[in-house]
Amino acid sequence: MCQFILKLHSRCDLSCDYCYVYEMADQSWKSQPRRASKSVIAQAASRIAEHAHAHRMPSVHVILHGGEPLLAGPDHIAHTVQAVRKALGPAVRLDVSLQTNAMRLDEAYLRLFDELNVRVGVSLDGDAEGHDRHRRRADGRGSHATVTAALGLLGGRYRHLFGGLLCTVDARNDPIATSEALLESRPPRIDFLLPHGNWAEPPPGLPAGDGGTPYADWLIPNFDRWYAAPRRETEVRLFDDIMRLLMDELQSAVGRVPNDLTVRVELAMTVWHAGDPRAALPILHGVLAADGDTPVALQARGEILADLGRPAQALRDLDRVRQPEEPATIAARALALAELDRAEEAAAELEVALVAGRDQGLVAYLCARALSRMGDRERAAQVARDASRPPLTSYQRRVLADLG
């Protein structure tokens, strides 16, 4: 989908420190009209439609921006959406979103956006202290209370319009407290935005020449919290992009080492623990097609098949393993047996696995699932809590949480 940004209004109703760097570099906004004229909107709509039709696009995404786009007024916003929709015609779907500081976001605007099918993104920088440090009214008062009240409206009956939150990173704010504050409104998405900087005006707090990484240091605890959460609380664009790139690199690495079966097995296990067991299976299928008796591949595929709830297939692989078994392999067999309601056999395997590898994350995960399947949820929870080497991954925690 192609994305277009329309700047509807050049001013803002807040005095934001974040805008200062832009204003110092570019003063042209002072001589520009406060809002885009209808003739400019018509021309923009025409060019968007021209591009979409020339490239046979089934849909386009238009983002209404500013300044503060709500300052353009409801009639002007409605005219803009209708003009673009008319120019595109029925053959091209139009998705519209709007990014606002929410100072003017009220019931009337939300009713309009519901009629126009406009999704709303809100700028919020965390808790009151962190947000109000930068986003203040002209008289110096903070805007946090007004924004959170608007989010209460947006997150209620208009939740289907909620596009997410945009948070500008301030390394002085506590990263976890910031995330917790953002999650209070249950946003479908969070976008962390780094503050603007250039060689003349570096980003705030960036040390000169000492190699410090304050923004990475701020983002890493947030990533760890997001990745380790028992359930996926929301999408975080930056973190999701990182994980997608990682998965793409892993898949590419498989193609670069076609003859090294051990490396391919390790890659499959990495893909599994990164949260995509189904993507790991084709890698192992390829290994076993090249050498059907590779023990580590049989173990890995059997463990993954048990994890995916395919117990009969899992046992076919696991029963072919002739070398001394790892605790995780025994635990996978226990889970497969439990899934097939062979409780006595499962219980025997469980005890062996727990003695040999209770503190191992994968063993604990598989044993906990087997115990849950056998009806012993209390012990399952305790086994999961005992995992320490390494701790359970985000994917594994989500699976266990869904059992509760």
Coordinates of C-alpha atoms in Angstrom, one line a residue:
M1 CA 0.0 0.0 0.0
C2 CA 1.3 3.5 -0.9
Q3 CA 1.2 6.1 1.8
F4 CA 0.7 9.9 1.4
I5 CA 0.9 12.5 4.1
L6 CA -1.2 15.7 3.8
K7 CA -0.3 18.6 6.0
L8 CA -3.6 20.3 6.7
H9 CA -2.5 22.9 9.1
S10 CA 0.9 24.6 9.7
R11 CA 0.3 25.7 13.3
C12 CA -0.1 23.8 16.6
D13 CA -2.0 24.6 19.7
L14 CA 0.8 23.5 22.0
S15 CA 4.2 24.9 22.7
C16 CA 6.4 21.8 22.1
D17 CA 10.1 21.7 22.7
Y18 CA 10.2 19.1 19.9
C19 CA 9.2 21.6 17.3
Y20 CA 12.0 24.0 18.3
V21 CA 14.7 22.3 16.3
Y22 CA 12.5 22.2 13.2
E23 CA 11.6 25.9 13.5
M24 CA 15.2 27.0 13.9
A25 CA 16.1 25.2 10.7
D26 CA 13.0 26.1 8.7
Q27 CA 11.2 29.4 9.2
S28 CA 9.1 29.1 6.1
W29 CA 6.0 28.0 8.0
K30 CA 5.6 31.6 9.3
S31 CA 4.8 32.9 5.8
Q32 CA 2.7 29.9 4.7
P33 CA -1.1 29.9 5.0
R34 CA -2.4 28.4 8.2
R35 CA -4.3 25.6 6.5
A36 CA -4.2 24.0 3.1
S37 CA -6.6 25.6 0.7
K38 CA -9.3 23.7 -1.1
S39 CA -7.5 24.3 -4.4
V40 CA -4.4 22.7 -2.9
I41 CA -6.4 19.8 -1.6
A42 CA -8.0 19.3 -5.0
Q43 CA -4.6 19.2 -6.7
A44 CA -3.2 16.8 -4.1
A45 CA -6.2 14.5 -4.5
S46 CA -5.8 14.6 -8.3
R47 CA -2.1 13.7 -8.1
I48 CA -2.7 10.9 -5.5
A49 CA -5.4 9.4 -7.8
E50 CA -3.1 9.8 -10.9
H51 CA -0.3 7.8 -9.1
A52 CA -2.7 5.1 -7.8
H53 CA -4.3 4.6 -11.2
A54 CA -1.0 4.6 -13.1
H55 CA 0.4 1.9 -10.9
R56 CA -2.9 0.0 -10.6
M57 CA -2.9 0.2 -6.8
P58 CA -5.9 -1.5 -5.1
S59 CA -5.6 0.9 -2.1
V60 CA -3.8 3.9 -0.8
H61 CA -3.2 5.3 2.7
V62 CA -3.5 9.0 3.4
I63 CA -2.3 10.5 6.7
L64 CA -3.6 13.9 7.8
H65 CA -0.9 15.8 9.6
G66 CA 0.1 19.2 10.8
G67 CA 1.1 21.2 12.8
E68 CA -2.1 20.1 14.4
P69 CA -4.6 18.9 11.8
L70 CA -7.7 19.4 14.0
L71 CA -7.0 23.1 13.8
A72 CA -8.2 22.9 10.2
G73 CA -11.7 22.3 11.5
P74 CA -14.2 19.5 10.9
D75 CA -15.6 20.8 7.7
H76 CA -12.2 21.1 6.1
I77 CA -11.2 17.6 7.2
A78 CA -14.4 16.2 5.8
H79 CA -13.9 18.0 2.5
T80 CA -10.3 16.7 2.3
V81 CA -11.3 13.0 2.8
Q82 CA -14.2 13.3 0.4
A83 CA -12.1 15.0 -2.2
V84 CA -9.5 12.2 -2.2
R85 CA -12.1 9.5 -2.1
K86 CA -13.9 11.0 -5.1
A87 CA -10.7 11.5 -7.1
L88 CA -9.7 7.8 -6.5
G89 CA -13.1 6.5 -7.5
P90 CA -14.6 3.1 -6.5
A91 CA -11.8 1.0 -7.8
V92 CA -9.2 2.1 -5.2
R93 CA -9.8 1.7 -1.5
L94 CA -8.9 4.7 0.6
D95 CA -7.6 4.3 4.1
V96 CA -7.3 7.5 6.1
S97 CA -5.6 8.2 9.5
L98 CA -5.0 11.3 11.4
Q99 CA -2.2 12.1 13.9
T100 CA -3.2 14.5 16.6
N101 CA -2.0 15.9 20.0
A102 CA -5.7 15.3 21.0
M103 CA -6.1 18.7 22.6
R104 CA -9.3 19.2 20.6
L105 CA -10.3 15.6 20.2
D106 CA -13.9 15.4 21.4
E107 CA -17.2 13.6 20.8
A108 CA -18.1 15.7 17.8
Y109 CA -14.8 15.0 16.1
L110 CA -15.0 11.3 16.9
R111 CA -18.5 11.1 15.4
L112 CA -17.2 12.7 12.3
F113 CA -14.3 10.3 12.0
D114 CA -16.6 7.4 12.5
E115 CA -18.7 8.6 9.6
L116 CA -15.6 9.2 7.4
N117 CA -13.9 6.0 8.6
V118 CA -10.8 7.9 9.8
R119 CA -8.4 6.2 12.2
V120 CA -6.9 8.4 14.9
G121 CA -3.3 8.3 16.2
V122 CA -2.5 10.3 19.4
S123 CA 0.8 11.7 20.5
L124 CA 1.5 10.8 24.1
D125 CA 5.0 10.8 25.7
G126 CA 4.2 8.6 28.8
D127 CA 3.2 9.7 32.2
A128 CA 2.3 13.2 33.2
E129 CA 5.8 14.2 34.2
G130 CA 7.4 12.9 31.0
H131 CA 4.7 14.2 28.7
D132 CA 4.3 17.7 30.2
R133 CA 8.0 18.4 30.2
H134 CA 7.7 19.0 26.5
R135 CA 4.0 19.3 25.4
R136 CA 2.7 22.4 27.2
R137 CA 0.0 24.9 26.5
A138 CA 1.0 28.5 25.6
D139 CA 0.6 29.5 29.2
G140 CA 3.0 26.8 30.4
R141 CA 0.4 24.3 31.7
G142 CA 0.9 20.7 30.8
S143 CA -1.5 18.9 28.4
H144 CA -1.3 15.3 29.8
A145 CA -4.7 15.4 31.6
T146 CA -6.5 16.7 28.5
V147 CA -4.8 14.1 26.2
T148 CA -5.6 11.1 28.6
A149 CA -9.3 12.3 28.8
A150 CA -9.5 12.3 25.0
L151 CA -8.0 8.8 25.0
G152 CA -10.7 7.7 27.3
L153 CA -13.3 8.7 24.7
L154 CA -11.3 7.2 21.8
G155 CA -10.7 4.0 23.7
G156 CA -14.4 3.6 24.5
R157 CA -17.2 3.4 22.0
Y158 CA -14.8 4.7 19.3
R159 CA -12.1 2.1 19.9
H160 CA -12.4 0.8 16.4
L161 CA -10.9 4.1 15.3
F162 CA -7.9 4.0 17.6
G163 CA -4.8 3.8 15.4
G164 CA -2.2 3.9 18.2
L165 CA 0.1 6.1 20.1
L166 CA 3.2 8.0 19.0
C167 CA 5.8 8.6 21.8
T168 CA 8.8 10.8 21.4
V169 CA 11.7 9.3 23.4
D170 CA 13.2 11.4 26.1
A171 CA 16.1 9.5 27.7
R172 CA 15.5 11.3 31.0
N173 CA 12.2 9.4 31.4
D174 CA 12.1 6.0 33.0
P175 CA 11.6 3.6 30.1
I176 CA 9.4 1.1 31.9
A177 CA 7.3 3.7 33.5
T178 CA 6.8 5.3 30.1
S179 CA 5.7 2.0 28.6
E180 CA 3.3 1.3 31.5
A181 CA 1.7 4.7 31.1
L182 CA 1.3 4.2 27.3
L183 CA -0.3 0.8 27.8
E184 CA -3.0 2.2 30.2
S185 CA -5.1 3.1 27.2
R186 CA -4.6 -0.4 25.6
P187 CA -3.3 1.0 22.3
P188 CA -3.3 -1.3 19.3
R189 CA 0.1 0.0 18.4
I190 CA 2.9 2.1 19.9
D191 CA 5.5 4.0 17.7
F192 CA 8.6 5.2 19.5
L193 CA 9.9 8.3 17.7
L194 CA 13.5 9.5 18.2
P195 CA 13.8 13.3 18.7
H196 CA 15.0 15.3 15.7
G197 CA 18.6 16.1 15.5
N198 CA 21.4 17.0 13.0
W199 CA 25.0 17.8 13.1
A200 CA 24.4 21.4 14.1
E201 CA 21.7 20.5 16.7
P202 CA 22.3 16.9 18.0
P203 CA 19.5 15.1 19.7
P204 CA 19.0 16.0 23.3
G205 CA 21.3 14.3 25.7
L206 CA 23.5 12.8 23.1
P207 CA 27.1 12.9 24.5
A208 CA 29.7 14.5 22.2
G209 CA 32.2 12.1 20.9
D210 CA 32.3 9.6 23.7
G211 CA 30.4 6.8 21.9
G212 CA 27.5 6.8 24.4
T213 CA 24.2 5.3 23.3
P214 CA 21.5 6.9 25.5
Y215 CA 18.6 6.1 23.2
A216 CA 19.6 2.5 22.7
D217 CA 20.0 2.2 26.5
W218 CA 16.5 3.6 26.8
L219 CA 14.9 1.3 24.2
I220 CA 16.6 -1.9 25.3
P221 CA 14.7 -2.3 28.6
N222 CA 11.5 -1.5 26.7
F223 CA 12.2 -4.2 24.2
D224 CA 13.0 -6.7 26.9
R225 CA 9.7 -5.9 28.7
W226 CA 7.8 -6.2 25.4
Y227 CA 9.4 -9.4 24.3
A228 CA 9.1 -11.2 27.7
A229 CA 5.4 -10.2 28.3
P230 CA 3.3 -13.3 28.9
R231 CA 0.8 -12.0 26.3
R232 CA 1.4 -9.7 23.4
E233 CA 0.1 -6.4 24.8
T234 CA 0.4 -4.3 21.6
E235 CA 2.4 -3.9 18.4
V236 CA 5.5 -1.8 18.8
R237 CA 6.6 -0.9 15.2
L238 CA 10.3 -0.6 15.9
F239 CA 10.5 -3.9 17.7
D240 CA 8.3 -5.7 15.3
D241 CA 10.4 -4.5 12.4
I242 CA 13.5 -5.7 14.2
M243 CA 12.0 -9.2 14.7
R244 CA 10.9 -9.3 11.0
L245 CA 14.4 -8.4 9.9
L246 CA 15.9 -11.1 12.2
M247 CA 13.5 -13.7 10.8
D248 CA 14.4 -12.7 7.2
E249 CA 18.1 -12.9 8.0
L250 CA 17.7 -16.3 9.5
Q251 CA 15.8 -17.6 6.5
S252 CA 18.5 -16.1 4.2
A253 CA 21.2 -17.7 6.3
V254 CA 19.6 -21.1 5.7
G255 CA 20.1 -20.6 1.9
R256 CA 23.7 -19.6 2.4
V257 CA 24.7 -22.8 4.2
P258 CA 22.8 -25.5 2.2
N259 CA 25.3 -28.3 2.9
D260 CA 25.9 -27.7 6.7
L261 CA 23.1 -29.7 8.2
T262 CA 24.2 -28.9 11.8
V263 CA 24.0 -25.2 11.1
R264 CA 20.6 -25.6 9.5
V265 CA 19.3 -27.4 12.6
E266 CA 20.6 -24.6 14.8
L267 CA 18.9 -22.0 12.6
A268 CA 15.6 -24.0 12.8
M269 CA 15.8 -24.0 16.6
T270 CA 16.5 -20.2 16.6
V271 CA 13.5 -19.6 14.4
W272 CA 11.4 -21.7 16.7
H273 CA 12.4 -19.9 19.9
A274 CA 12.0 -16.5 18.1
G275 CA 8.3 -17.4 18.0
D276 CA 7.7 -19.1 14.7
P277 CA 7.8 -22.9 15.0
R278 CA 5.9 -23.4 11.8
A279 CA 8.6 -21.5 9.9
A280 CA 11.2 -23.8 11.5
L281 CA 9.7 -27.0 10.2
P282 CA 10.5 -26.6 6.4
I283 CA 14.2 -26.1 7.4
L284 CA 14.2 -29.4 9.3
H285 CA 12.3 -31.1 6.5
G286 CA 15.1 -30.1 4.2
V287 CA 17.8 -31.5 6.5
L288 CA 16.0 -34.8 6.9
A289 CA 15.4 -35.0 3.2
A290 CA 19.2 -34.8 2.8
D291 CA 19.9 -37.2 5.6
G292 CA 16.9 -39.0 7.1
D293 CA 18.8 -40.3 10.1
T294 CA 20.3 -37.0 11.4
P295 CA 19.6 -37.4 15.2
V296 CA 19.7 -33.7 16.0
A297 CA 17.2 -33.0 13.2
L298 CA 14.9 -35.7 14.4
Q299 CA 15.0 -34.4 17.9
A300 CA 14.4 -30.9 16.9
R301 CA 11.5 -31.7 14.5
G302 CA 10.0 -34.0 17.1
E303 CA 10.1 -31.3 19.8
I304 CA 8.6 -28.7 17.4
L305 CA 5.8 -31.1 16.3
A306 CA 5.0 -31.8 20.0
D307 CA 4.9 -28.0 20.6
L308 CA 2.5 -27.6 17.6
G309 CA 0.1 -30.2 18.9
R310 CA 0.9 -32.9 16.4
P311 CA 1.7 -35.7 18.9
A312 CA 1.6 -38.8 16.6
Q313 CA 4.0 -37.2 14.1
A314 CA 6.2 -36.0 17.0
L315 CA 6.5 -39.5 18.4
R316 CA 7.4 -41.0 15.0
D317 CA 10.5 -38.7 15.0
L318 CA 11.3 -38.9 18.7
D319 CA 11.2 -42.7 18.8
R320 CA 13.8 -42.8 16.0
V321 CA 16.4 -41.0 18.1
R322 CA 19.0 -43.7 19.1
Q323 CA 21.6 -41.5 20.8
P324 CA 21.3 -40.6 24.5
E325 CA 18.4 -38.2 24.8
E326 CA 18.5 -34.7 25.9
P327 CA 16.0 -33.6 28.7
A328 CA 14.1 -31.5 26.2
T329 CA 13.6 -34.6 23.9
I330 CA 12.2 -36.5 26.9
A331 CA 10.0 -33.6 27.8
A332 CA 8.7 -33.4 24.2
R333 CA 7.9 -37.1 24.3
A334 CA 6.0 -36.6 27.6
L335 CA 4.0 -33.7 26.0
A336 CA 3.1 -35.9 22.9
L337 CA 2.1 -38.8 25.1
A338 CA -0.1 -36.5 27.3
E339 CA -1.7 -35.1 24.1
L340 CA -2.6 -38.7 23.1
D341 CA -4.1 -39.3 26.6
R342 CA -1.4 -41.9 27.5
A343 CA -1.1 -40.4 31.0
E344 CA 0.9 -43.1 32.7
E345 CA 3.6 -43.1 30.1
A346 CA 3.6 -39.3 30.0
A347 CA 4.0 -39.2 33.8
A348 CA 7.0 -41.5 33.7
E349 CA 8.7 -39.4 31.0
L350 CA 7.9 -36.2 32.9
E351 CA 9.7 -37.3 36.0
V352 CA 12.9 -38.2 34.1
A353 CA 12.8 -34.9 32.2
L354 CA 12.3 -32.8 35.3
V355 CA 15.1 -34.5 37.2
A356 CA 17.5 -34.0 34.3
G357 CA 16.6 -30.5 33.2
R358 CA 14.0 -28.8 35.4
D359 CA 15.9 -25.4 35.3
Q360 CA 16.1 -25.4 31.5
G361 CA 13.6 -23.1 29.9
L362 CA 12.6 -25.5 27.0
V363 CA 12.3 -28.5 29.3
A364 CA 10.2 -26.5 31.8
Y365 CA 8.0 -25.2 29.0
L366 CA 7.3 -28.6 27.5
C367 CA 6.8 -30.3 30.9
A368 CA 4.5 -27.5 32.0
R369 CA 2.3 -28.0 28.9
A370 CA 2.2 -31.7 29.5
L371 CA 1.2 -31.2 33.2
S372 CA -1.5 -28.7 32.1
R373 CA -2.8 -31.2 29.6
M374 CA -2.9 -33.9 32.3
G375 CA -5.0 -31.5 34.5
D376 CA -2.3 -30.5 37.0
R377 CA -2.2 -26.7 36.3
E378 CA -0.8 -25.8 39.7
R379 CA 2.3 -27.9 39.2
A380 CA 2.5 -26.7 35.6
A381 CA 2.7 -23.1 36.8
Q382 CA 5.4 -23.9 39.3
V383 CA 7.5 -25.8 36.8
A384 CA 7.2 -22.8 34.4
R385 CA 8.3 -20.4 37.1
D386 CA 11.4 -22.5 37.9
A387 CA 12.8 -22.1 34.4
S388 CA 16.1 -20.2 34.6
R389 CA 18.6 -21.5 32.0
P390 CA 17.6 -19.7 29.8
P391 CA 14.3 -18.3 30.9
L392 CA 11.2 -18.8 28.8
T393 CA 10.9 -16.8 25.6
S394 CA 8.1 -14.4 24.8
Y395 CA 6.5 -17.0 22.6
Q396 CA 6.7 -19.7 25.2
R397 CA 5.3 -17.4 27.9
R398 CA 2.3 -16.5 25.7
V399 CA 1.5 -20.2 25.1
L400 CA 1.6 -21.0 28.8
A401 CA -0.4 -17.9 29.7
D402 CA -3.1 -19.0 27.2
L403 CA -3.4 -22.3 29.2
G404 CA -4.5 -20.4 32.3

